[in-house]
Amino acid sequence: MTHALIIGGGIAGATAAMSLGKAGISATVHEAYPAAADDDAGAFLVLFPNGLQALRTIDAHEPVLEASFSAERVEMLAHTGDSLGVRPIAGGLPAGTPEEETPGPRTIRRAVLCRVLRQEAERRGAAIEYGKRLVDAVTGEDGRVTARFADGSTAQGDLLIGADGLHSVTRRLIDPAAPGPRHTGQITVCGRTPGAGPEIAPAPGTYRMIRGRRAFLGCTLAPGGDLWWFANTPGGELSRSALATATPRQHTRWRDHVAGLFSEDASPAAEIVRGSGAGIVATNAYDLARTPVWSRGPLVVLGDAAHAATPNAAQGASMAIEDSVVLAKCLRDLPGPEAAFARFELLRRGRVEAVVERSARLNDRAVQRPAAHRTAPHPGQEAPAGSDWLLRYRIDWDSPVGAGTAGTP
């Protein structure tokens, strides 16, 4: 049996392990952290129907649905606190549609999604090894690849999948000249406000989006009664220590900084942030617009290692999940890794680059990117009008993958 080495145990890595298993390919996931990390306690995301349908393709959607809650509508508020209207979230279910047939958007903590996917991958027989930080990969004369890790250990496989995120080591091994991620001029801060009253909390299933004078805040009410919020704030790239929120002093500093950005507004944003409990997390916002080379020999990248959008389109997790399923189909149906990787790139590049560009434009509405990043999109990056192309994407597991032109897999 073909055996894959997967670098990275996040959303892409765990989904890739399950997808490969369904395709008859065994996999070992090598995660850099020494144990399953839960250091982004306040960070959460939305999975849209395209991502949920991709999970359904490999029968992995049920645990995610159980660990998440519905996102049904969006209410926009001005900095004055005035409502600018309510609308259904794109991709929501038509009235009367059973959710088990077409899952609608779902909200879930990032750490919980990673944990649920890893647990399901392990339940299906995938091995996950922790404390395995990739430092090199060497392809032998037999075409097999040997991965070398920082702890001195090695692993061998028939192919190596880099699901190791924005700062991917695999991407650099494939192409040392590959561009790295671009900072977008935005810091994303997430938190939770316990016991928020109806005067500041939206109705269940609703995302309240508040466009402030100096920053943008979105929030939704979780089933336990906590108000989950995120803020897109202006700021240059910060070091890990500058982003830290673990101590009470660091937590207070970030809470007061974000609340201060809304202090001149008449909306409830400042009050929401000031009421935050423990669990604030601040992250640099990046994107990765175009990776020229996705694969070399038995090495390939997917997810954020190959392409990354700003958080604004809320499609990062869904794109990684789609990638993982499509790659498994290509490896199942085509003769050898190189042919499979070429087809995978052909199927995916235009779509994911259009998502990156779409998200960058949404980012500009909240926090302007640095001028150097506001360039014309590369051919193929232009996003089609509307959202059907994005949200109605479906992967047919049973249809064979050919070696022809790009299209829906």
GROMACS .gro file of C-alpha atoms in nm:
model
  409
    1MET     CA    1   0.000   0.000   0.000
    2THR     CA    2   0.114   0.354  -0.073
    3HIS     CA    3   0.211   0.542   0.244
    4ALA     CA    4   0.199   0.919   0.285
    5LEU     CA    5   0.385   1.139   0.529
    6ILE     CA    6   0.166   1.433   0.627
    7ILE     CA    7   0.344   1.732   0.778
    8GLY     CA    8   0.111   1.921   1.010
    9GLY     CA    9  -0.176   1.800   1.226
   10GLY     CA   10  -0.417   2.089   1.179
   11ILE     CA   11  -0.734   2.108   0.972
   12ALA     CA   12  -0.564   2.025   0.640
   13GLY     CA   13  -0.343   1.749   0.780
   14ALA     CA   14  -0.616   1.563   0.967
   15THR     CA   15  -0.859   1.589   0.674
   16ALA     CA   16  -0.589   1.472   0.433
   17ALA     CA   17  -0.527   1.164   0.650
   18MET     CA   18  -0.898   1.072   0.640
   19SER     CA   19  -0.929   1.143   0.269
   20LEU     CA   20  -0.625   0.932   0.186
   21GLY     CA   21  -0.759   0.649   0.400
   22LYS     CA   22  -1.084   0.653   0.204
   23ALA     CA   23  -0.872   0.636  -0.113
   24GLY     CA   24  -0.684   0.332   0.016
   25ILE     CA   25  -0.362   0.516   0.106
   26SER     CA   26  -0.220   0.492   0.457
   27ALA     CA   27  -0.082   0.800   0.627
   28THR     CA   28   0.111   0.916   0.931
   29VAL     CA   29   0.058   1.273   1.048
   30HIS     CA   30   0.368   1.446   1.188
   31GLU     CA   31   0.275   1.743   1.407
   32ALA     CA   32   0.544   1.991   1.515
   33TYR     CA   33   0.397   2.066   1.858
   34PRO     CA   34   0.474   1.822   2.139
   35ALA     CA   35   0.105   1.766   2.213
   36ALA     CA   36  -0.232   1.870   2.080
   37ALA     CA   37  -0.223   2.244   2.139
   38ASP     CA   38  -0.520   2.455   2.252
   39ASP     CA   39  -0.346   2.791   2.262
   40ASP     CA   40  -0.602   2.983   2.055
   41ALA     CA   41  -0.888   2.947   2.302
   42GLY     CA   42  -1.073   3.254   2.177
   43ALA     CA   43  -1.030   3.199   1.803
   44PHE     CA   44  -1.325   3.068   1.607
   45LEU     CA   45  -1.428   3.032   1.245
   46VAL     CA   46  -1.722   2.967   1.016
   47LEU     CA   47  -1.743   2.660   0.798
   48PHE     CA   48  -1.952   2.731   0.490
   49PRO     CA   49  -2.150   2.470   0.293
   50ASN     CA   50  -1.864   2.402   0.050
   51GLY     CA   51  -1.632   2.299   0.335
   52LEU     CA   52  -1.901   2.098   0.510
   53GLN     CA   53  -1.993   1.922   0.188
   54ALA     CA   54  -1.628   1.833   0.133
   55LEU     CA   55  -1.624   1.676   0.479
   56ARG     CA   56  -1.944   1.494   0.395
   57THR     CA   57  -1.773   1.351   0.087
   58ILE     CA   58  -1.545   1.153   0.321
   59ASP     CA   59  -1.819   1.092   0.581
   60ALA     CA   60  -1.648   1.320   0.834
   61HIS     CA   61  -1.910   1.593   0.875
   62GLU     CA   62  -2.116   1.453   1.163
   63PRO     CA   63  -1.859   1.509   1.442
   64VAL     CA   64  -1.809   1.865   1.318
   65LEU     CA   65  -2.182   1.937   1.312
   66GLU     CA   66  -2.212   1.806   1.667
   67ALA     CA   67  -1.930   2.034   1.791
   68SER     CA   68  -2.055   2.351   1.616
   69PHE     CA   69  -2.363   2.570   1.602
   70SER     CA   70  -2.563   2.729   1.324
   71ALA     CA   71  -2.485   3.065   1.164
   72GLU     CA   72  -2.802   3.184   0.993
   73ARG     CA   73  -2.802   3.561   0.940
   74VAL     CA   74  -2.594   3.878   0.951
   75GLU     CA   75  -2.695   4.210   1.103
   76MET     CA   76  -2.487   4.513   1.005
   77LEU     CA   77  -2.445   4.805   1.244
   78ALA     CA   78  -2.293   5.146   1.178
   79HIS     CA   79  -2.053   5.313   1.421
   80THR     CA   80  -2.357   5.508   1.544
   81GLY     CA   81  -2.518   5.183   1.659
   82ASP     CA   82  -2.789   5.211   1.396
   83SER     CA   83  -2.887   4.891   1.218
   84LEU     CA   84  -2.805   4.881   0.848
   85GLY     CA   85  -3.020   4.575   0.789
   86VAL     CA   86  -3.034   4.200   0.840
   87ARG     CA   87  -2.981   3.939   0.572
   88PRO     CA   88  -2.934   3.561   0.555
   89ILE     CA   89  -2.573   3.444   0.556
   90ALA     CA   90  -2.470   3.341   0.207
   91GLY     CA   91  -2.499   2.968   0.173
   92GLY     CA   92  -2.769   2.932   0.436
   93LEU     CA   93  -3.035   2.669   0.396
   94PRO     CA   94  -3.353   2.745   0.201
   95ALA     CA   95  -3.659   2.720   0.423
   96GLY     CA   96  -3.763   2.360   0.480
   97THR     CA   97  -3.433   2.203   0.369
   98PRO     CA   98  -3.315   1.930   0.610
   99GLU     CA   99  -2.970   2.024   0.738
  100GLU     CA  100  -2.846   1.667   0.701
  101GLU     CA  101  -2.895   1.706   0.324
  102THR     CA  102  -2.726   2.042   0.282
  103PRO     CA  103  -2.539   2.161   0.593
  104GLY     CA  104  -2.556   2.537   0.635
  105PRO     CA  105  -2.283   2.761   0.776
  106ARG     CA  106  -2.155   2.653   1.120
  107THR     CA  107  -1.953   2.833   1.385
  108ILE     CA  108  -1.684   2.641   1.573
  109ARG     CA  109  -1.371   2.716   1.773
  110ARG     CA  110  -1.061   2.651   1.564
  111ALA     CA  111  -0.900   2.438   1.835
  112VAL     CA  112  -1.216   2.228   1.867
  113LEU     CA  113  -1.233   2.172   1.491
  114CYS     CA  114  -0.870   2.058   1.485
  115ARG     CA  115  -0.928   1.826   1.780
  116VAL     CA  116  -1.246   1.674   1.634
  117LEU     CA  117  -1.080   1.608   1.298
  118ARG     CA  118  -0.769   1.455   1.459
  119GLN     CA  119  -0.980   1.229   1.677
  120GLU     CA  120  -1.180   1.112   1.378
  121ALA     CA  121  -0.863   1.052   1.176
  122GLU     CA  122  -0.717   0.842   1.459
  123ARG     CA  123  -1.043   0.651   1.496
  124ARG     CA  124  -1.009   0.555   1.129
  125GLY     CA  125  -0.656   0.427   1.179
  126ALA     CA  126  -0.432   0.722   1.094
  127ALA     CA  127  -0.125   0.758   1.316
  128ILE     CA  128  -0.044   1.102   1.461
  129GLU     CA  129   0.301   1.168   1.600
  130TYR     CA  130   0.369   1.483   1.803
  131GLY     CA  131   0.692   1.677   1.850
  132LYS     CA  132   0.794   1.614   1.488
  133ARG     CA  133   0.910   1.944   1.340
  134LEU     CA  134   1.023   1.894   0.979
  135VAL     CA  135   1.369   2.025   0.891
  136ASP     CA  136   1.447   1.844   0.565
  137ALA     CA  137   1.317   1.591   0.313
  138VAL     CA  138   1.534   1.384   0.079
  139THR     CA  139   1.414   1.181  -0.218
  140GLY     CA  140   1.600   0.854  -0.275
  141GLU     CA  141   1.682   0.683  -0.602
  142ASP     CA  142   1.377   0.462  -0.554
  143GLY     CA  143   1.155   0.770  -0.551
  144ARG     CA  144   1.064   0.736  -0.183
  145VAL     CA  145   1.103   1.033   0.046
  146THR     CA  146   1.275   1.048   0.384
  147ALA     CA  147   1.162   1.320   0.621
  148ARG     CA  148   1.406   1.445   0.884
  149PHE     CA  149   1.279   1.602   1.203
  150ALA     CA  150   1.432   1.842   1.453
  151ASP     CA  151   1.448   1.573   1.723
  152GLY     CA  152   1.682   1.366   1.503
  153SER     CA  153   1.426   1.109   1.397
  154THR     CA  154   1.331   1.021   1.039
  155ALA     CA  155   1.032   0.874   0.856
  156GLN     CA  156   0.996   0.723   0.510
  157GLY     CA  157   0.703   0.729   0.273
  158ASP     CA  158   0.604   0.720  -0.091
  159LEU     CA  159   0.503   1.088  -0.081
  160LEU     CA  160   0.511   1.385   0.153
  161ILE     CA  161   0.220   1.626   0.192
  162GLY     CA  162   0.300   1.966   0.339
  163ALA     CA  163  -0.002   2.071   0.545
  164ASP     CA  164   0.226   2.283   0.762
  165GLY     CA  165   0.059   2.619   0.729
  166LEU     CA  166   0.155   2.972   0.636
  167HIS     CA  167   0.521   2.941   0.731
  168SER     CA  168   0.555   2.602   0.563
  169VAL     CA  169   0.893   2.428   0.568
  170THR     CA  170   0.766   2.198   0.293
  171ARG     CA  171   0.700   2.494   0.063
  172ARG     CA  172   1.062   2.610   0.103
  173LEU     CA  173   1.193   2.258   0.040
  174ILE     CA  174   0.995   2.238  -0.283
  175ASP     CA  175   1.105   2.585  -0.397
  176PRO     CA  176   1.362   2.779  -0.190
  177ALA     CA  177   1.267   3.092  -0.386
  178ALA     CA  178   0.895   3.063  -0.305
  179PRO     CA  179   0.747   3.388  -0.175
  180GLY     CA  180   0.634   3.389   0.185
  181PRO     CA  181   0.309   3.520   0.328
  182ARG     CA  182   0.228   3.893   0.313
  183HIS     CA  183   0.116   4.082   0.618
  184THR     CA  184  -0.209   4.262   0.541
  185GLY     CA  185  -0.174   4.557   0.778
  186GLN     CA  186  -0.429   4.397   1.008
  187ILE     CA  187  -0.420   4.232   1.352
  188THR     CA  188  -0.712   4.001   1.422
  189VAL     CA  189  -0.815   3.979   1.786
  190CYS     CA  190  -1.069   3.726   1.915
  191GLY     CA  191  -1.231   3.695   2.256
  192ARG     CA  192  -1.534   3.586   2.457
  193THR     CA  193  -1.763   3.798   2.671
  194PRO     CA  194  -1.959   3.592   2.924
  195GLY     CA  195  -2.317   3.668   3.017
  196ALA     CA  196  -2.373   3.937   2.755
  197GLY     CA  197  -2.722   4.083   2.781
  198PRO     CA  198  -2.967   4.137   2.494
  199GLU     CA  199  -2.869   4.504   2.472
  200ILE     CA  200  -2.532   4.406   2.323
  201ALA     CA  201  -2.577   4.043   2.217
  202PRO     CA  202  -2.742   3.948   1.887
  203ALA     CA  203  -3.011   3.682   1.865
  204PRO     CA  204  -2.891   3.319   1.848
  205GLY     CA  205  -2.776   3.222   1.500
  206THR     CA  206  -2.698   3.585   1.413
  207TYR     CA  207  -2.363   3.748   1.342
  208ARG     CA  208  -2.367   4.116   1.435
  209MET     CA  209  -2.109   4.304   1.227
  210ILE     CA  210  -2.016   4.652   1.351
  211ARG     CA  211  -1.826   4.887   1.124
  212GLY     CA  212  -1.645   5.126   1.354
  213ARG     CA  213  -1.456   5.441   1.264
  214ARG     CA  214  -1.119   5.278   1.333
  215ALA     CA  215  -1.182   4.901   1.338
  216PHE     CA  216  -1.438   4.632   1.257
  217LEU     CA  217  -1.602   4.394   1.505
  218GLY     CA  218  -1.816   4.088   1.455
  219CYS     CA  219  -1.985   3.881   1.725
  220THR     CA  220  -2.224   3.589   1.771
  221LEU     CA  221  -2.392   3.429   2.071
  222ALA     CA  222  -2.273   3.075   2.151
  223PRO     CA  223  -2.517   2.819   2.298
  224GLY     CA  224  -2.358   2.844   2.644
  225GLY     CA  225  -2.434   3.215   2.667
  226ASP     CA  226  -2.089   3.354   2.588
  227LEU     CA  227  -2.064   3.622   2.323
  228TRP     CA  228  -1.785   3.525   2.081
  229TRP     CA  229  -1.627   3.823   1.908
  230PHE     CA  230  -1.350   3.909   1.666
  231ALA     CA  231  -1.205   4.247   1.575
  232ASN     CA  232  -1.012   4.339   1.262
  233THR     CA  233  -0.778   4.613   1.378
  234PRO     CA  234  -0.512   4.817   1.196
  235GLY     CA  235  -0.151   4.738   1.279
  236GLY     CA  236   0.182   4.625   1.140
  237GLU     CA  237   0.329   4.279   1.180
  238LEU     CA  238   0.410   4.197   1.544
  239SER     CA  239   0.644   3.945   1.705
  240ARG     CA  240   0.513   3.647   1.896
  241SER     CA  241   0.596   3.816   2.226
  242ALA     CA  242   0.414   4.134   2.125
  243LEU     CA  243   0.104   3.931   2.035
  244ALA     CA  244   0.104   3.737   2.361
  245THR     CA  245  -0.215   3.748   2.569
  246ALA     CA  246  -0.148   3.471   2.823
  247THR     CA  247  -0.082   3.678   3.136
  248PRO     CA  248  -0.339   3.907   3.303
  249ARG     CA  249  -0.128   4.210   3.209
  250GLN     CA  250  -0.108   4.105   2.843
  251HIS     CA  251  -0.478   4.025   2.836
  252THR     CA  252  -0.566   4.365   2.981
  253ARG     CA  253  -0.337   4.548   2.739
  254TRP     CA  254  -0.501   4.390   2.434
  255ARG     CA  255  -0.852   4.427   2.573
  256ASP     CA  256  -0.799   4.796   2.641
  257HIS     CA  257  -0.630   4.852   2.304
  258VAL     CA  258  -0.919   4.701   2.107
  259ALA     CA  259  -1.187   4.867   2.322
  260GLY     CA  260  -1.010   5.198   2.270
  261LEU     CA  261  -1.045   5.166   1.893
  262PHE     CA  262  -1.424   5.171   1.939
  263SER     CA  263  -1.438   5.419   2.228
  264GLU     CA  264  -1.550   5.709   2.008
  265ASP     CA  265  -1.831   5.507   1.849
  266ALA     CA  266  -2.187   5.486   1.975
  267SER     CA  267  -2.213   5.113   1.893
  268PRO     CA  268  -2.191   4.837   2.158
  269ALA     CA  269  -1.848   4.725   2.029
  270ALA     CA  270  -1.640   4.884   2.307
  271GLU     CA  271  -1.868   4.742   2.577
  272ILE     CA  272  -1.845   4.395   2.424
  273VAL     CA  273  -1.466   4.402   2.430
  274ARG     CA  274  -1.439   4.550   2.780
  275GLY     CA  275  -1.649   4.265   2.917
  276SER     CA  276  -1.413   3.999   2.783
  277GLY     CA  277  -1.311   3.710   3.003
  278ALA     CA  278  -0.993   3.506   2.970
  279GLY     CA  279  -0.910   3.371   2.627
  280ILE     CA  280  -0.831   3.675   2.414
  281VAL     CA  281  -0.598   3.585   2.127
  282ALA     CA  282  -0.425   3.825   1.887
  283THR     CA  283  -0.278   3.715   1.554
  284ASN     CA  284  -0.110   3.875   1.258
  285ALA     CA  285  -0.331   3.862   0.949
  286TYR     CA  286  -0.153   3.733   0.639
  287ASP     CA  287  -0.233   3.614   0.295
  288LEU     CA  288  -0.039   3.410   0.042
  289ALA     CA  289  -0.155   3.517  -0.299
  290ARG     CA  290   0.042   3.292  -0.530
  291THR     CA  291   0.284   3.006  -0.474
  292PRO     CA  292   0.448   2.945  -0.812
  293VAL     CA  293   0.541   2.580  -0.749
  294TRP     CA  294   0.313   2.347  -0.553
  295SER     CA  295   0.505   2.023  -0.591
  296ARG     CA  296   0.844   1.868  -0.667
  297GLY     CA  297   0.890   1.494  -0.706
  298PRO     CA  298   0.702   1.322  -0.420
  299LEU     CA  299   0.651   1.650  -0.226
  300VAL     CA  300   0.337   1.867  -0.246
  301VAL     CA  301   0.174   2.145  -0.043
  302LEU     CA  302  -0.193   2.214   0.025
  303GLY     CA  303  -0.406   2.441   0.239
  304ASP     CA  304  -0.235   2.747   0.387
  305ALA     CA  305   0.105   2.608   0.286
  306ALA     CA  306   0.005   2.660  -0.080
  307HIS     CA  307  -0.242   2.951  -0.058
  308ALA     CA  308  -0.383   3.156   0.227
  309ALA     CA  309  -0.660   3.414   0.236
  310THR     CA  310  -0.717   3.683   0.495
  311PRO     CA  311  -0.982   3.588   0.754
  312ASN     CA  312  -1.237   3.820   0.596
  313ALA     CA  313  -1.392   3.568   0.356
  314ALA     CA  314  -1.397   3.299   0.627
  315GLN     CA  315  -1.288   3.036   0.372
  316GLY     CA  316  -0.944   2.926   0.494
  317ALA     CA  317  -1.063   2.609   0.666
  318SER     CA  318  -1.303   2.519   0.386
  319MET     CA  319  -1.033   2.560   0.119
  320ALA     CA  320  -0.796   2.336   0.316
  321ILE     CA  321  -1.065   2.070   0.351
  322GLU     CA  322  -1.149   2.086  -0.020
  323ASP     CA  323  -0.779   2.058  -0.109
  324SER     CA  324  -0.737   1.747   0.102
  325VAL     CA  325  -1.028   1.562  -0.055
  326VAL     CA  326  -0.938   1.656  -0.412
  327LEU     CA  327  -0.573   1.556  -0.362
  328ALA     CA  328  -0.679   1.214  -0.231
  329LYS     CA  329  -0.897   1.158  -0.538
  330CYS     CA  330  -0.608   1.252  -0.767
  331LEU     CA  331  -0.371   1.013  -0.588
  332ARG     CA  332  -0.634   0.739  -0.605
  333ASP     CA  333  -0.693   0.771  -0.979
  334LEU     CA  334  -0.368   0.882  -1.143
  335PRO     CA  335  -0.045   0.685  -1.195
  336GLY     CA  336   0.209   0.811  -0.942
  337PRO     CA  337   0.246   1.119  -0.723
  338GLU     CA  338   0.378   1.356  -0.989
  339ALA     CA  339   0.083   1.302  -1.224
  340ALA     CA  340  -0.157   1.330  -0.931
  341PHE     CA  341   0.004   1.650  -0.805
  342ALA     CA  342  -0.008   1.811  -1.148
  343ARG     CA  343  -0.378   1.735  -1.182
  344PHE     CA  344  -0.446   1.851  -0.825
  345GLU     CA  345  -0.286   2.186  -0.896
  346LEU     CA  346  -0.477   2.223  -1.220
  347LEU     CA  347  -0.804   2.156  -1.043
  348ARG     CA  348  -0.740   2.384  -0.748
  349ARG     CA  349  -0.515   2.679  -0.835
  350GLY     CA  350  -0.767   2.902  -1.010
  351ARG     CA  351  -1.031   2.854  -0.742
  352VAL     CA  352  -0.812   2.913  -0.438
  353GLU     CA  353  -0.636   3.215  -0.586
  354ALA     CA  354  -0.974   3.371  -0.665
  355VAL     CA  355  -1.072   3.320  -0.301
  356VAL     CA  356  -0.750   3.487  -0.183
  357GLU     CA  357  -0.820   3.788  -0.403
  358ARG     CA  358  -1.185   3.809  -0.298
  359SER     CA  359  -1.086   3.800   0.068
  360ALA     CA  360  -0.819   4.066   0.017
  361ARG     CA  361  -1.079   4.300  -0.126
  362LEU     CA  362  -1.306   4.235   0.172
  363ASN     CA  363  -1.010   4.307   0.398
  364ASP     CA  364  -0.968   4.647   0.232
  365ARG     CA  365  -1.319   4.744   0.337
  366ALA     CA  366  -1.220   4.704   0.703
  367VAL     CA  367  -0.845   4.774   0.710
  368GLN     CA  368  -0.655   4.885   0.401
  369ARG     CA  369  -0.371   4.659   0.296
  370PRO     CA  370  -0.029   4.814   0.251
  371ALA     CA  371  -0.010   4.985  -0.090
  372ALA     CA  372   0.244   4.731  -0.218
  373HIS     CA  373  -0.018   4.455  -0.178
  374ARG     CA  374  -0.297   4.633  -0.362
  375THR     CA  375  -0.193   4.511  -0.704
  376ALA     CA  376  -0.398   4.382  -0.993
  377PRO     CA  377  -0.486   4.015  -0.949
  378HIS     CA  378  -0.285   3.757  -1.139
  379PRO     CA  379  -0.471   3.605  -1.437
  380GLY     CA  380  -0.699   3.340  -1.295
  381GLN     CA  381  -0.738   3.518  -0.961
  382GLU     CA  382  -1.038   3.722  -1.065
  383ALA     CA  383  -1.336   3.597  -0.865
  384PRO     CA  384  -1.659   3.543  -1.060
  385ALA     CA  385  -1.958   3.754  -0.963
  386GLY     CA  386  -2.191   3.626  -0.694
  387SER     CA  387  -2.121   3.344  -0.449
  388ASP     CA  388  -2.258   3.030  -0.616
  389TRP     CA  389  -1.915   2.946  -0.762
  390LEU     CA  390  -1.775   2.951  -0.409
  391LEU     CA  391  -2.045   2.798  -0.191
  392ARG     CA  392  -2.201   2.543  -0.427
  393TYR     CA  393  -1.872   2.370  -0.508
  394ARG     CA  394  -1.918   1.994  -0.482
  395ILE     CA  395  -1.673   1.703  -0.501
  396ASP     CA  396  -1.806   1.379  -0.646
  397TRP     CA  397  -1.601   1.108  -0.477
  398ASP     CA  398  -1.719   0.833  -0.708
  399SER     CA  399  -1.633   1.005  -1.036
  400PRO     CA  400  -1.281   0.927  -1.164
  401VAL     CA  401  -1.024   1.202  -1.199
  402GLY     CA  402  -0.882   1.234  -1.548
  403ALA     CA  403  -0.566   1.409  -1.664
  404GLY     CA  404  -0.749   1.669  -1.874
  405THR     CA  405  -0.832   2.034  -1.816
  406ALA     CA  406  -0.932   2.208  -1.498
  407GLY     CA  407  -1.284   2.181  -1.370
  408THR     CA  408  -1.494   2.060  -1.082
  409PRO     CA  409  -1.348   1.732  -0.949
   0.00000   0.00000   0.00000
